[in-house]
Every structure is written in structure tokens, then in C-alpha cells.
XYZ file of C-alpha atoms in Angstrom:
574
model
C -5.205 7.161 8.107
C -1.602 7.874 8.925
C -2.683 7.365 12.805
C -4.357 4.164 11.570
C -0.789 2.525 10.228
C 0.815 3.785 13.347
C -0.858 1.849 15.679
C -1.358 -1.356 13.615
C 2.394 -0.583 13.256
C 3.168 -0.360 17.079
C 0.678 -2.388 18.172
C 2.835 -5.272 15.592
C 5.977 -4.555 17.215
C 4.794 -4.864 20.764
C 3.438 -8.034 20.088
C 6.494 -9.240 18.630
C 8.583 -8.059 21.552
C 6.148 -9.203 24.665
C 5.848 -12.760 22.967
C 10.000 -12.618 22.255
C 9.555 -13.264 26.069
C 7.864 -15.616 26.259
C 9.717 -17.921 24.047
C 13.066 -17.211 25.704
C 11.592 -17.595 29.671
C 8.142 -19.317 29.884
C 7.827 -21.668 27.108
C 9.103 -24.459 28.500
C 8.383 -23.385 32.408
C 5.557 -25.329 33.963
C 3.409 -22.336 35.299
C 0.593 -23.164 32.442
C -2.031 -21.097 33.277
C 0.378 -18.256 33.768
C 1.279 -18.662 30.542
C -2.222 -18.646 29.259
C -2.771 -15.418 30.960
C 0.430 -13.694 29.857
C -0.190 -14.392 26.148
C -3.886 -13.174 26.212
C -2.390 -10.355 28.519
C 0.413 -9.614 25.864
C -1.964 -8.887 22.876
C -4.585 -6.758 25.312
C -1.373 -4.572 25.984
C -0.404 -4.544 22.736
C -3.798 -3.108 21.414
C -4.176 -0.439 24.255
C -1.046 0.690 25.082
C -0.209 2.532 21.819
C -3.455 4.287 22.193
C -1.748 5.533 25.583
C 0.229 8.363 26.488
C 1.200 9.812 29.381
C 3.928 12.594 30.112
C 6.011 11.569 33.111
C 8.059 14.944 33.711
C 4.921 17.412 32.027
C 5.534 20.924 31.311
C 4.031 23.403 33.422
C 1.952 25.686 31.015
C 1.563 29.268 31.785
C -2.233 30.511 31.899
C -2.770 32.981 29.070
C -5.697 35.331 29.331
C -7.966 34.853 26.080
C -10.147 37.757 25.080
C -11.895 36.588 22.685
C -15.236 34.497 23.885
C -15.057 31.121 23.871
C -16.716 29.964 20.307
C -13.533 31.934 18.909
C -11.494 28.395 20.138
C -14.008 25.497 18.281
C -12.022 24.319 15.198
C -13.091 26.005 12.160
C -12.447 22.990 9.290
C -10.393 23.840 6.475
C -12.757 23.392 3.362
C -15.679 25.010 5.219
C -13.614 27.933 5.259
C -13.713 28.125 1.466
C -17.403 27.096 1.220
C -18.109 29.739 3.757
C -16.848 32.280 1.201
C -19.321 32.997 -0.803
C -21.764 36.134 -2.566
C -24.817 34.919 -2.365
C -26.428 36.891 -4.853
C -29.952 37.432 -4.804
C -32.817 39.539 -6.048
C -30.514 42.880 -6.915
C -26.849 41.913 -6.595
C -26.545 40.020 -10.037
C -28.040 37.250 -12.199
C -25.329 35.310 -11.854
C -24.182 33.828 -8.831
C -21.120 32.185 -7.042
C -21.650 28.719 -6.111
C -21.536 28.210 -1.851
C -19.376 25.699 -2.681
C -15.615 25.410 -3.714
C -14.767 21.915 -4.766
C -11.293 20.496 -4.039
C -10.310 17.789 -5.943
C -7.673 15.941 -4.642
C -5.222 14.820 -6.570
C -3.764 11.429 -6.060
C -0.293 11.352 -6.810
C 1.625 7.960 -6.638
C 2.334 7.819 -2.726
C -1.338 7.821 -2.123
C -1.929 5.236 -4.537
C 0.694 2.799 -3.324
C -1.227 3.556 0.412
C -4.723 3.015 -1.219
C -3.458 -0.377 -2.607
C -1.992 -1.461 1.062
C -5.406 -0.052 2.604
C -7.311 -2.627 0.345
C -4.521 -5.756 0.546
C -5.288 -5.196 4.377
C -9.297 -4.873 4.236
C -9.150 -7.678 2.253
C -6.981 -9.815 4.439
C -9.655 -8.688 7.435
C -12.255 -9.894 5.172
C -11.025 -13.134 4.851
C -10.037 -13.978 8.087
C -13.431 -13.066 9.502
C -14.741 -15.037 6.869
C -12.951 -17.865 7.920
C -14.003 -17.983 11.339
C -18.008 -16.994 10.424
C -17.166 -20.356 8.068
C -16.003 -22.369 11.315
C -18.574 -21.286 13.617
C -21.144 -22.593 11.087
C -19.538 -25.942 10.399
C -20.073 -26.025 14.123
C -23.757 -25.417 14.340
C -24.066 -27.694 11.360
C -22.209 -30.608 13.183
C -24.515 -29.937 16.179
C -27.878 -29.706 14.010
C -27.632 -32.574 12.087
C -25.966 -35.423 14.908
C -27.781 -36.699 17.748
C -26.764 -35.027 21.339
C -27.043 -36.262 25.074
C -26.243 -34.052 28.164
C -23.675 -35.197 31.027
C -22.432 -33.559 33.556
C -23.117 -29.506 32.043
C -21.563 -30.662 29.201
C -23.295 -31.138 25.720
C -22.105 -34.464 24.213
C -22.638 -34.716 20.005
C -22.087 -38.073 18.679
C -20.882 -37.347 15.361
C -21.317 -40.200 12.517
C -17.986 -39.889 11.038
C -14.377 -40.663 12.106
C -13.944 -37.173 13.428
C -10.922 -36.313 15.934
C -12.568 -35.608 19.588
C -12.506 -31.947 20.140
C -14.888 -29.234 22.213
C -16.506 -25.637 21.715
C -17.969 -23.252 24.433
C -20.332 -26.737 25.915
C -20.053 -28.813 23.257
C -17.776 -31.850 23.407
C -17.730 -33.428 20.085
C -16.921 -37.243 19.855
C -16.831 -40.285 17.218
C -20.061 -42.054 17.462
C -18.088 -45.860 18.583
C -16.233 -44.061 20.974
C -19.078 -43.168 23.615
C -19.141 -46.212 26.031
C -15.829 -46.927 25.504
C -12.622 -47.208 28.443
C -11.392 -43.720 26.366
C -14.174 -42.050 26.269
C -13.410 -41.296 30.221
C -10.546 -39.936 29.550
C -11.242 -37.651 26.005
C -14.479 -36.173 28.326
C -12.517 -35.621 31.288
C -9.724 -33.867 29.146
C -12.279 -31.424 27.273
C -14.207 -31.031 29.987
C -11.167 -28.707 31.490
C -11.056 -27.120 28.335
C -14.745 -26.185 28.747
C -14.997 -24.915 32.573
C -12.282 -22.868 31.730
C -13.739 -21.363 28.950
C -10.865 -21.530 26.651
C -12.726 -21.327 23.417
C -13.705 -18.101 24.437
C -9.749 -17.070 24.662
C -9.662 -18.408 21.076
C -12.560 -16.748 20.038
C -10.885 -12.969 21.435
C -7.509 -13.665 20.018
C -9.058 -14.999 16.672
C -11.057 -11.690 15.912
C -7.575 -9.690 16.917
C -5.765 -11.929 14.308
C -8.348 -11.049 11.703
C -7.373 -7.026 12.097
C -3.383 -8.018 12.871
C -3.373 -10.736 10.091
C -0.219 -9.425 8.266
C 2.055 -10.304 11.441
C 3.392 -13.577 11.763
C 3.757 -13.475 15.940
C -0.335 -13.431 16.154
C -0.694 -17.023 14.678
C 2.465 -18.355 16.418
C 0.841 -16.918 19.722
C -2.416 -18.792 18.752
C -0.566 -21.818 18.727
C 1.060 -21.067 22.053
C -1.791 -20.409 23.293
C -3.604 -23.608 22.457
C -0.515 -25.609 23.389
C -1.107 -24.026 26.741
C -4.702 -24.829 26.842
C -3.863 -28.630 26.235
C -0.937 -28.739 28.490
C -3.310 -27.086 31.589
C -5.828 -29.853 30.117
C -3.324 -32.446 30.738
C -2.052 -31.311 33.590
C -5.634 -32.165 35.009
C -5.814 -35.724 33.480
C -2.723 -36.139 35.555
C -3.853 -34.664 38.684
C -7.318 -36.178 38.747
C -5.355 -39.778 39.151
C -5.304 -40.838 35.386
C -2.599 -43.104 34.825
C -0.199 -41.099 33.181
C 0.965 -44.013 30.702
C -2.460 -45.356 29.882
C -3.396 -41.313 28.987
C 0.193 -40.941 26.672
C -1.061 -44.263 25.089
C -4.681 -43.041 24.375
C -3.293 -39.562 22.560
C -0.720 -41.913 20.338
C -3.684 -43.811 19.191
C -6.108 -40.711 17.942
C -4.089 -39.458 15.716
C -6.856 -40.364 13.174
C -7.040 -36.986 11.603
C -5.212 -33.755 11.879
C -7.895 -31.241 10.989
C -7.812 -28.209 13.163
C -9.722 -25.262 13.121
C -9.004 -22.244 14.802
C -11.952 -21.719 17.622
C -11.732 -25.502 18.911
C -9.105 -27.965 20.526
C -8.708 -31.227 18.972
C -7.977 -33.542 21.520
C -4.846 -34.674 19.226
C -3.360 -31.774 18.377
C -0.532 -32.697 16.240
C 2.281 -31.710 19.213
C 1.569 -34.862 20.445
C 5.071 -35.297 21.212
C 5.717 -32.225 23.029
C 2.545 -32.804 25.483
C 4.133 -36.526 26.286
C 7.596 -34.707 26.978
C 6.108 -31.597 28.933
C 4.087 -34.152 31.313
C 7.343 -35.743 32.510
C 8.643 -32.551 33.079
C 9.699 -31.649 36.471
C 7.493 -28.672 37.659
C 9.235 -25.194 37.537
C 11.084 -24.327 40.982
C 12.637 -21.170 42.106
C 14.165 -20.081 39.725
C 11.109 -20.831 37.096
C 9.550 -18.227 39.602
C 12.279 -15.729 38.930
C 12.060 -16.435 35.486
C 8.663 -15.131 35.515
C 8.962 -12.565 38.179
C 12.252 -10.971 35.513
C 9.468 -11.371 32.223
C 6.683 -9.482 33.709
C 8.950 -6.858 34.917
C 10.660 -6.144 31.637
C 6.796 -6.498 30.309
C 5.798 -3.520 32.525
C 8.767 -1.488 32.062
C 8.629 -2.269 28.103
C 4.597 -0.884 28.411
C 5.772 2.222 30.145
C 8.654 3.117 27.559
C 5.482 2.058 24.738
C 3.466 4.727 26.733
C 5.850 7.191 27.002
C 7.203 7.306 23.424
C 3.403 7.987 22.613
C 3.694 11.061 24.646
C 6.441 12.479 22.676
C 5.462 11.298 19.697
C 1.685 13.306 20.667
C 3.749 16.171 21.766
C 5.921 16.270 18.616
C 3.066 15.557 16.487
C 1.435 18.860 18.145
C 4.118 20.925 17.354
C 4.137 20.143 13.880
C 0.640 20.697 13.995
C 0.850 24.343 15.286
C 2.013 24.660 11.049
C 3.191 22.742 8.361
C 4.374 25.965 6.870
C 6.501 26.746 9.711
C 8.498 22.924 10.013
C 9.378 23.756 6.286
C 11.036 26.436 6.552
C 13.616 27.907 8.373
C 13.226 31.672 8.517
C 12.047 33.344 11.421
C 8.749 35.009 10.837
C 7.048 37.701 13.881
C 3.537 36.432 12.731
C 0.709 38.495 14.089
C -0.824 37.273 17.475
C -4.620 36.299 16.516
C -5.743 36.234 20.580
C -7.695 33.703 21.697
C -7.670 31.351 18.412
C -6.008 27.404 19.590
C -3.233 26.266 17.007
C -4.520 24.734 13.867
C -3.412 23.913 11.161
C -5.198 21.719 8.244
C -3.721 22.211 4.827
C -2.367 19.613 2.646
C 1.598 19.899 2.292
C 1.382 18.023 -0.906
C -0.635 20.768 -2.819
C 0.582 23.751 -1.196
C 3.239 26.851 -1.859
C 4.801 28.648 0.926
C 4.720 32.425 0.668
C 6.131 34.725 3.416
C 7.066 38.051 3.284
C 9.222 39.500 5.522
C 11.322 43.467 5.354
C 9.457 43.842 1.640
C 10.758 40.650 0.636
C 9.106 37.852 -0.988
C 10.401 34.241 -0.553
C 8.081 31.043 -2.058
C 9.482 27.765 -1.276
C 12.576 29.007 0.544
C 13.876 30.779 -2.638
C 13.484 34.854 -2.698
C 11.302 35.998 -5.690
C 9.678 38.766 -7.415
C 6.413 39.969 -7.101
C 6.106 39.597 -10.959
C 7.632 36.148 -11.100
C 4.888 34.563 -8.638
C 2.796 33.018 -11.831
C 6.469 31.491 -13.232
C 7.179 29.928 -9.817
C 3.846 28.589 -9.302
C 3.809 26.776 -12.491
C 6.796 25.610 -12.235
C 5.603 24.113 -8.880
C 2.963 22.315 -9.975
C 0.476 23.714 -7.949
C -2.691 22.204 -8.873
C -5.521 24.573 -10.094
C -6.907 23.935 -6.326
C -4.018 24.427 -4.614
C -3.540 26.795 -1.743
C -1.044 29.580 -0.925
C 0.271 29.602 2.417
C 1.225 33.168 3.446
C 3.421 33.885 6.384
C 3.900 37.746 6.845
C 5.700 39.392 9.518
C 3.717 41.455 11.661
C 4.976 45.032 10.968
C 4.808 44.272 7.068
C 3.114 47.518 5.224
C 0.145 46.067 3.236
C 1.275 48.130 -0.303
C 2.988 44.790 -0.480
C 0.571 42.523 0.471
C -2.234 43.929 -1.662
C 0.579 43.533 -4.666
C 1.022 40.135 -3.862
C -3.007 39.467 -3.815
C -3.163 41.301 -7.100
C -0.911 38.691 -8.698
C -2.562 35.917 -7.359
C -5.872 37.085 -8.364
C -4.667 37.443 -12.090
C -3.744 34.440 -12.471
C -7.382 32.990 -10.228
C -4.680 31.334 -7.971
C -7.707 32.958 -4.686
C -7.398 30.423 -2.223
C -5.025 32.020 0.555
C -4.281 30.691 3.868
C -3.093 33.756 6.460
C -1.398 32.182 9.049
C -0.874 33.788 12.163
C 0.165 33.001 16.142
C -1.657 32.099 18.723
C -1.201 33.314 22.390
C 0.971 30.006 22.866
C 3.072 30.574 19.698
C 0.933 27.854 17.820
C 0.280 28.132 14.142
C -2.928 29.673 13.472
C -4.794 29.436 10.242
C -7.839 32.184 8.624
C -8.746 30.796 4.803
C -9.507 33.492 3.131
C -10.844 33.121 -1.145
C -9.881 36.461 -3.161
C -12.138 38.177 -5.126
C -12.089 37.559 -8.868
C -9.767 39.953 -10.606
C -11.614 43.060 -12.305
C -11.730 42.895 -16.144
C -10.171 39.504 -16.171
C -12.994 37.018 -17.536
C -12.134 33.980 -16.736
C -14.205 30.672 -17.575
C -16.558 29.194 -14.715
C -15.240 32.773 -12.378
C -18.203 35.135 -11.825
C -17.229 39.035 -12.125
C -18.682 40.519 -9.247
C -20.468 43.947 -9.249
C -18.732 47.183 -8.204
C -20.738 47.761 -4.739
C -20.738 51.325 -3.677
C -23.553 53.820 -2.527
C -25.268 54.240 -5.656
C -25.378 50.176 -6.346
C -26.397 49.769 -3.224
C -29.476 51.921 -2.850
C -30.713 50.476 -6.431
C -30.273 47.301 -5.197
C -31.433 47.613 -1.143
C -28.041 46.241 0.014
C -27.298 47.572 3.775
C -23.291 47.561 4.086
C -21.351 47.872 7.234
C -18.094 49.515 6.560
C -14.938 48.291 8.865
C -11.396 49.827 8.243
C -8.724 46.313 8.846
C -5.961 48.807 9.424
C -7.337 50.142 12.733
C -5.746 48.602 15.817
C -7.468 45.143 16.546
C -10.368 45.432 18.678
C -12.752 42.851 19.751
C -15.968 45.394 19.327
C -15.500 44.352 15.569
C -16.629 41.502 15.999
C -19.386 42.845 18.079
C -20.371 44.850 16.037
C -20.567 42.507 12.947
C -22.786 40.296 15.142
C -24.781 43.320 15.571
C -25.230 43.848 12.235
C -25.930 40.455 10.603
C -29.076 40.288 13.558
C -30.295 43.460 12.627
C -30.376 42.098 9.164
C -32.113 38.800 10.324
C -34.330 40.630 11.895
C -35.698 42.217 9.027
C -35.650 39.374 7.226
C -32.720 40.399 4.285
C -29.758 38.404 3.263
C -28.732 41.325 1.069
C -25.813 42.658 2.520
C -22.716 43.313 2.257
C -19.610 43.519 5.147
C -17.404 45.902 3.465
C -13.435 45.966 4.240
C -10.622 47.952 3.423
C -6.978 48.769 4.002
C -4.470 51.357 3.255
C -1.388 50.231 1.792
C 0.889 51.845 5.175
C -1.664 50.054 7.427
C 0.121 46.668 9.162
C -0.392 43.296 8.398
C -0.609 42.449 11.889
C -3.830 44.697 12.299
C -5.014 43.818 9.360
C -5.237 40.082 10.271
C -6.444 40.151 13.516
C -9.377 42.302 12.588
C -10.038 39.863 9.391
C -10.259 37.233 12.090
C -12.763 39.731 14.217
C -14.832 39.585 11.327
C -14.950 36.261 10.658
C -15.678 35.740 14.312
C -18.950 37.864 14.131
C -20.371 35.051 11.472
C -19.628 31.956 13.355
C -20.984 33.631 16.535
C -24.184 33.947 14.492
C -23.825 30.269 12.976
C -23.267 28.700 16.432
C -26.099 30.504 18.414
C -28.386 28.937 15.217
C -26.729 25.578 15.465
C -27.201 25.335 19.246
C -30.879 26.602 18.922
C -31.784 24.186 16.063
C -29.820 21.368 16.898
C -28.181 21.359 20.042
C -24.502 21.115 18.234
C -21.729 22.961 18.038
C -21.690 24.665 14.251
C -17.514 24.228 13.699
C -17.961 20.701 14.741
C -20.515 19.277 12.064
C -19.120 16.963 9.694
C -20.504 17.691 6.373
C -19.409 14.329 5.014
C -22.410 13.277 6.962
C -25.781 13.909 5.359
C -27.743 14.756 8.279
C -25.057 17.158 9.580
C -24.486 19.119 6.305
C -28.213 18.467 6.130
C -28.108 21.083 9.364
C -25.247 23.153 8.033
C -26.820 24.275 5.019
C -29.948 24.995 7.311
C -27.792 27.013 10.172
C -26.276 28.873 7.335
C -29.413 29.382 5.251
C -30.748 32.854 4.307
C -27.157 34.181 6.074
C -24.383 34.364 4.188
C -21.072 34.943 4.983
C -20.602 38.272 2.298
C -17.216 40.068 3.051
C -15.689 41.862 0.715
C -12.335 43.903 0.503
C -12.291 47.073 -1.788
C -10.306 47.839 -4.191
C -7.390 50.494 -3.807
C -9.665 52.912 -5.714
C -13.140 52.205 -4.001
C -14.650 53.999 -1.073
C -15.373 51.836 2.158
């Protein structure tokens, strides 16, 4: 949405600038059907340019080598991170099961609310304004179905009943009934016959639908204006050239003013600025220097488009960097994040519901401010941290896990589970790995499942096959190999019952730790996207599951394997 109000915001102001131009230089030069092509140039630029961006000094970017295969760089959504964190249990696990799906329930707070009430002023202005032209379109057809019509020379004459101002649409010229046959009648069809050969209503049309999504700025309906002035000077312009006589033509405009109703999509051949058509015919045409005058706008226009372009490449590039991690714009420390190889920089968490936890030389900061380990339920309180809020940790490298594991602890106490580990990428991006922590043992809280204590003995009552992976070894791609091994050889026998079973020691590293938790992790969606490619011909961490059909095939790429990881507690076995 934010990109959304960005360009409707640019696109305003580049409107409003490119048409500046024309009101200082062109408006009252005689180059008319330059001027009709720079205004419906002006608000093409100023709908595709700000889409544009283009770096004219780019970086040169080194080429990393990525080790990690190629599935390891699709973007892994936030909240299917949580879903995908899940004990499935069936048959022998436990009665009771954990629900493949976390909700998160945003929470609006009054910022969003003020931008939900703008979102709807503005559909609702759109609404309207389409509205209005559907309206005028069928008070068209109507005037063409229900008065008589005669055809002369490609053009579709309707003799309407009524006192009615002469005006045309696409073919249609429509005239007063006691006009036709008259000495004016030559004229009016000569004048909107111009306006239909050179399709003008279709300009109106095109700049009529842009005003309908640009309603709320001023410049689109002044350019309208200029732009049909400029269609009934070029129309004039003929009269005069054809051999009218110029006074005999001024006369005939003074003398249908009989009604002032214009709509939008048609030219009324008197268009209230009768008086500045009379003064622009006895205008000397534009010399030299009206040339220059045109030559100077349309090089400031270009130049202006380039600077437009530009600015969108820094504002792309800046917006990439702060991409690469919310987490790390906020604060200021310096934190030697673990390098997760071959992961691109993401980063999708929501800064308005989130609390920033790094850890760096066995100390603890949240929110800037150093803390206890025992003080983390006081501070997140105090934060307001909603109950689905997320905790952002940022741990140097080299960290001992005794630390870590403490931290987790707390968290878990108090069922604050949802943990974002961020990490580096080869580039020095932001990386994100979601991670949900186990419910705390003995701590029974409402609508949080205890899980069972899995070791050898549970496991053979039960038929649960467990693969065992120690996160403190150094990080090695075969983990994820050999987690893909594992989940097909339990596919292949047809079980969902089983169990990937971590575990760390508390003088392990953090860095090691992570980057085999991402290993892991890495071994399931190497599973899900074989499936997904098989099934469906998609790629699994694209599918939008706000879509029914694709969550539709998510739940079906995902059924009967579930993503069970666990991490044991200091006490257990792995």
C-alpha cells in the first residue's frame, strides 16, 4: 500500500510540474496540435515514469559463490514460517494436537486507521468519477436511440428534438433538429467534423479514466480543460483554413450560446471560452522564438523525466537497504551476525509489533536499552508487545549459546515463542529464519498444548523414527542433505511420524548454531518444492495462501509431511 501512495503521490507532482510548463510557454503559442500532444504526453509520463528507475553510475557487484542450491534463494514468506511450525500429532504422539496454523491478528493502531479512511475517501472518489462518465456515455447512446439519424460524409448526423448545443462523440455529430438545412449548419459540421477525424474524443476518453484514479489533484481537470481548449482551437484553426470567413464563423459561435451544458467525453461547439477562441484566431501565428519556446519546454520535460527516473533508483536502492532489516536501521550497534550462505536479504516483519533483542559479549540490549535476562517479561510489557508480537534477535556470531538458551527460556515462560533469528547474507543483507519455541515444560498455559517428552523409550511405543542433528557442529550443507534424506525415506514408507531432533551445548556458537537451523529448514522446503513442482508446476515459497486455489495446493504439497523439529531440552538426550 505504501508503494501505492507513492506513486499516486509522484505521479501528482509530475503532473503538476510538466503542466506548470505549459502554462508559462505554450498556452498562448499557436503550435495547437503540439500542445494537444504535449498535454496527453505529460500525463503518459507522469503515470510511467515513477514506475521507472534506472541507475546511471551502477555499482559494480562482486560475484559471490553460493553453496547452497538454488531453492535455498526463493522467498520464504513470513507467516508461513510460523504455520510451517507445527507437531502434527498423530496416531501415538498425543491426543491433543497443535493447530498448523498460528493466527496473527493485526492490530490496527490509529495510523492505520487514519490510512484505511484515506484508502476509502479515494476508492470512493474513483467510484464516482467512473460513475460519472459510465452516466455520460449512456446519455449518449440514449440521445442516439431515441432521435432520428442520417449519414454524410463518414459522419453520423442525430437530429436531436430539443434546443441542445451542437456537439460530437467518436462519429456522432449531434445537432438541433431546425438547424440541419440551415447557412450554419455548414459551418457547426465542418467544425466537428475536425474534431472527429482526429479522434479527439478518444483523447478525452484516456485522460477521463486517468482523472477518475488521479481525482484528488486539481492539475488533471485544469489539463482537461486545456486540452479541450486545444481541441477547439485546432478545430478552428481549420474553419479558418478551409476559407470560412473568419467574421461570419466569430458571429455564428456568439449566437449558440444557447446552453452551457458540458460533459466531459464531448465538445460542445460553444464551449463557454468563447471569448478566448475569437482572441486566439486573430492571433499572429508563433514565430521563432514560439519555436524556442517549445524547443526550451520539452527539454526541461526530458531532463525533469530523467531526474523523476533517477530519484526512483535511489529511492529503490535505499528502499533495499532498509529492506536487508528493519532491525538493523533501528539500531545503532554493530552486530557480527552469522553468515547464512546462499540465503538473498529478506526481511518481512512488522516494525510496529516488534521488540529488538541482540546480544552481543553476554550482554542483552532490547530496544537500545541494556537489560537483564530476568527483566525481559517487565520490558516486554512495558512495550506493549501484543500477545502476537515477534522478537527480533540479533546475536553476534561468536556468542556462547548458555546465553541464548537463557534468553529462550524466558521467552518461553512467559509463551512470548515467536522468534525471528536474523542473520547475514553473503552480501551483508539482513537475513531472516522464524523460528516458534516450544511450549515451556510444566507451564500450562490456556489454548498452549504441552508436548510429550520424546526420547527412545517414547519413541519405540509410539513408532516415531527420529534423526538426531547436533546445531553446534560446524555448518555443513550435508545437513540439509541429509534431512532430505530422511523425510523421503519416511515418505516412502508412508509415515508422517517423525521427529527431526536438535540440540546444542551451551559453549557451542551461535553462528553454527544458526546456519545449521537454516540447513534444516532447507531439507523441508527442498521436499515441499520438488512436490509443488510435481503437482503443480509452481514454485512452493511463492504460493500466496490468501488465494484459495494456492493454499488450496499448499495444504496439499505439505500434506501427510510435516515440518516436526524439535530442540531438546538441556537435560534430554539427542
Amino acid at each position: 500500500m505504501d508503494k501505492i501512495i507513492l506513486y499516486l503521490v509522484e505521479s501528482s507532482v509530475m503532473l503538476i510540474c510538466l503542466y506548470a510548463c505549459y502554462l508559462v510557454v505554450l498556452r498562448k503559442e499557436t503550435f495547437f496540435s503540439l500542445n494537444r500532444f504535449y498535454l496527453l504526453s505529460i500525463v503518459a509520463f507522469s503515470l510511467i515514469f515513477p514506475l521507472l528507475s534506472f541507475d546511471f553510475d551502477p555499482p559494480k557487484v562482486a560475484v559471490v559463490q553460493q553453496p547452497i542450491e538454488e531453492i535455498s534463494k526463493a522467498r520464504l514468506s513470513y507467516y508461513d514460517a510460523f504455520e510451517e511450525w507445527s507437531y502434527q500429532n498423530h496416531s501415538g504422539l498425543t491426543n491433543a494436537s497443535e493447530a498448523d496454523t498460528t493466527l496473527l491478528i493485526t492490530n490496527l493502531n490509529g495510523t492505520q486507521l487514519g490510512i484505511w479512511a484515506l484508502v476509502s475517501i479515494y476508492l470512493i472518489g474513483v467510484v464516482v468519477c467512473l460513475s460519472r462518465t459510465i452516466w455520460t456515455i449512456q446519455w449518449i447512446y440514449r440521445l442516439v436511440r431515441d432521435n432520428s439519424c442520417e449519414h454524410h460524409d463518414n459522419l453520423t448526423i442525430v437530429k436531436v428534438g430539443s434546443p441542445i448545443a451542437p456537439f460530437s462523440f467518436i462519429k456522432y455529430v449531434f445537432v438541433p433538429d431546425e438547424m440541419i438545412g440551415s447557412s450554419e449548419f455548414d459551418h457547426v459540421l465542418a467544425h466537428e467534423r475536425t474534431h472527429v477525424r482526429q479522434r479527439h474524443s478518444l483523447d478525452l476518453i484516456i485522460v477521463q479514466l486517468v482523472a477518475a484514479f488521479l481525482w484528488f489533484n486539481p492539475v488533471i481537470w485544469r489539463l482537461i480543460k486545456s486540452l479541450k481548449t486545444a481541441h477547439e482551437y485546432i478545430a478552428d484553426n481549420n474553419i479558418i483554413n478551409e476559407g470560412y470567413s473568419l467574421v461570419e464563423y466569430q458571429t455564428l459561435l456568439l449566437r449558440q450560446l444557447i446552453s452551457n451544458n458540458s460533459y466531459g467525453l464531448v465538445h460542445n461547439f460553444n464551449l463557454s471560452f468563447i471569448k478566448k477562441r475569437i482572441t486566439m484566431m486573430k492571433n499572429k501565428k508563433s514565430g521563432f522564438m514560439g519555436k524556442v519556446k517549445v524547443a526550451l519546454v520539452l527539454v526541461c520535460a526530458t531532463a525533469f523525466s530523467a531526474v523523476v527516473v533517477q530519484c526512483n533508483s535511489i529511492a529503490d536502492e535505499q528502499l533495499s537497504i532498509a529492506s536487508e532489516g528493519l532491525v538493523a536501521h533501528s539500531l545503532t550497534d554493530e552486530v557480527n551476525l552469522p553468515v547464512i550462505a546462499g540465503r538473498e536479504g529478506v526481511y518481512y516483519a512488522s516494525e510496529s509489533d516488534l521488540v529488538n533483542f541482540t546480544v552481543v559479549d553476554n550482554q542483552l540490549t532490547i530496544n537500545g536499552a541494556k537489560h537483564e535476562i530476568d527483566e525481559i517479561a517487565k520490558v516486554i510489557t512495558a512495550s506493549g508487545l501484543t500477545q502476537n508480537g515477534i522478537i527480533a534477535l540479533r546475536v553476534d556470531r561468536n556468542q556462547k549459546m548458555n546465553m541464548i538458551r537463557a534468553i529462550q527460556t524466558e521467552l518461553r515462560k512467559i509463551n512470548r515463542r515467536k522468534v525471528l533469528q536474523l542473520g547475514m547474507s553473503a552480501l551483508g543483507q539482513t537475513v531472516e529464519s522464524p523460528m516458534l519455541l516450544a511450549p515451556m515444560k510444566g507451564h500450562n498455559i490456556p489454548g498452549v498444548p504441552q508436548l510429550p517428552h520424546i526420547d527412545e523409550a517414547y519413541a519405540a511405543a509410539h513408532d516415531i523414527d527420529i534423526l538426531k542433528i547436533y546445531l553446534g557442529e560446524q555448518a555443513d550443507v550435508m545437513i540439509q542433505e541429509e534431512v532430505y534424506d530422511f523425510v523421503k525415506e519416511q515418505m516412502a514408507k508412508g509415515k508422517s511420524n517423525y521427529v527431526v531432533n536438535t540440540k546444542f551445548g551451551d559453549s557451542d556458537t551461535y553462528g553454527s548454531y544458526l546456519q545449521n537451523w537454516v540447513y534444516i529448514q532447507e531439507g523441508f522446503n527442498k521436499i515441499y518444492q520438488e512436490r509443488s513442482q510435481s503437482m503443480f508446476g509452481k514454485n512452493y515459497l511463492e504460493l500466496d495462501k490468501e488465494i484459495p486455489l494456492e493454499k488450496e495446493q499448499y495444504d496439499a504439497i505439505r500434506k501427510g509431511i510435516p515440518r516436526a523439529i524439535s530442540i531438546a531440552e538441556p537435560d534430554e538426550n539427542c
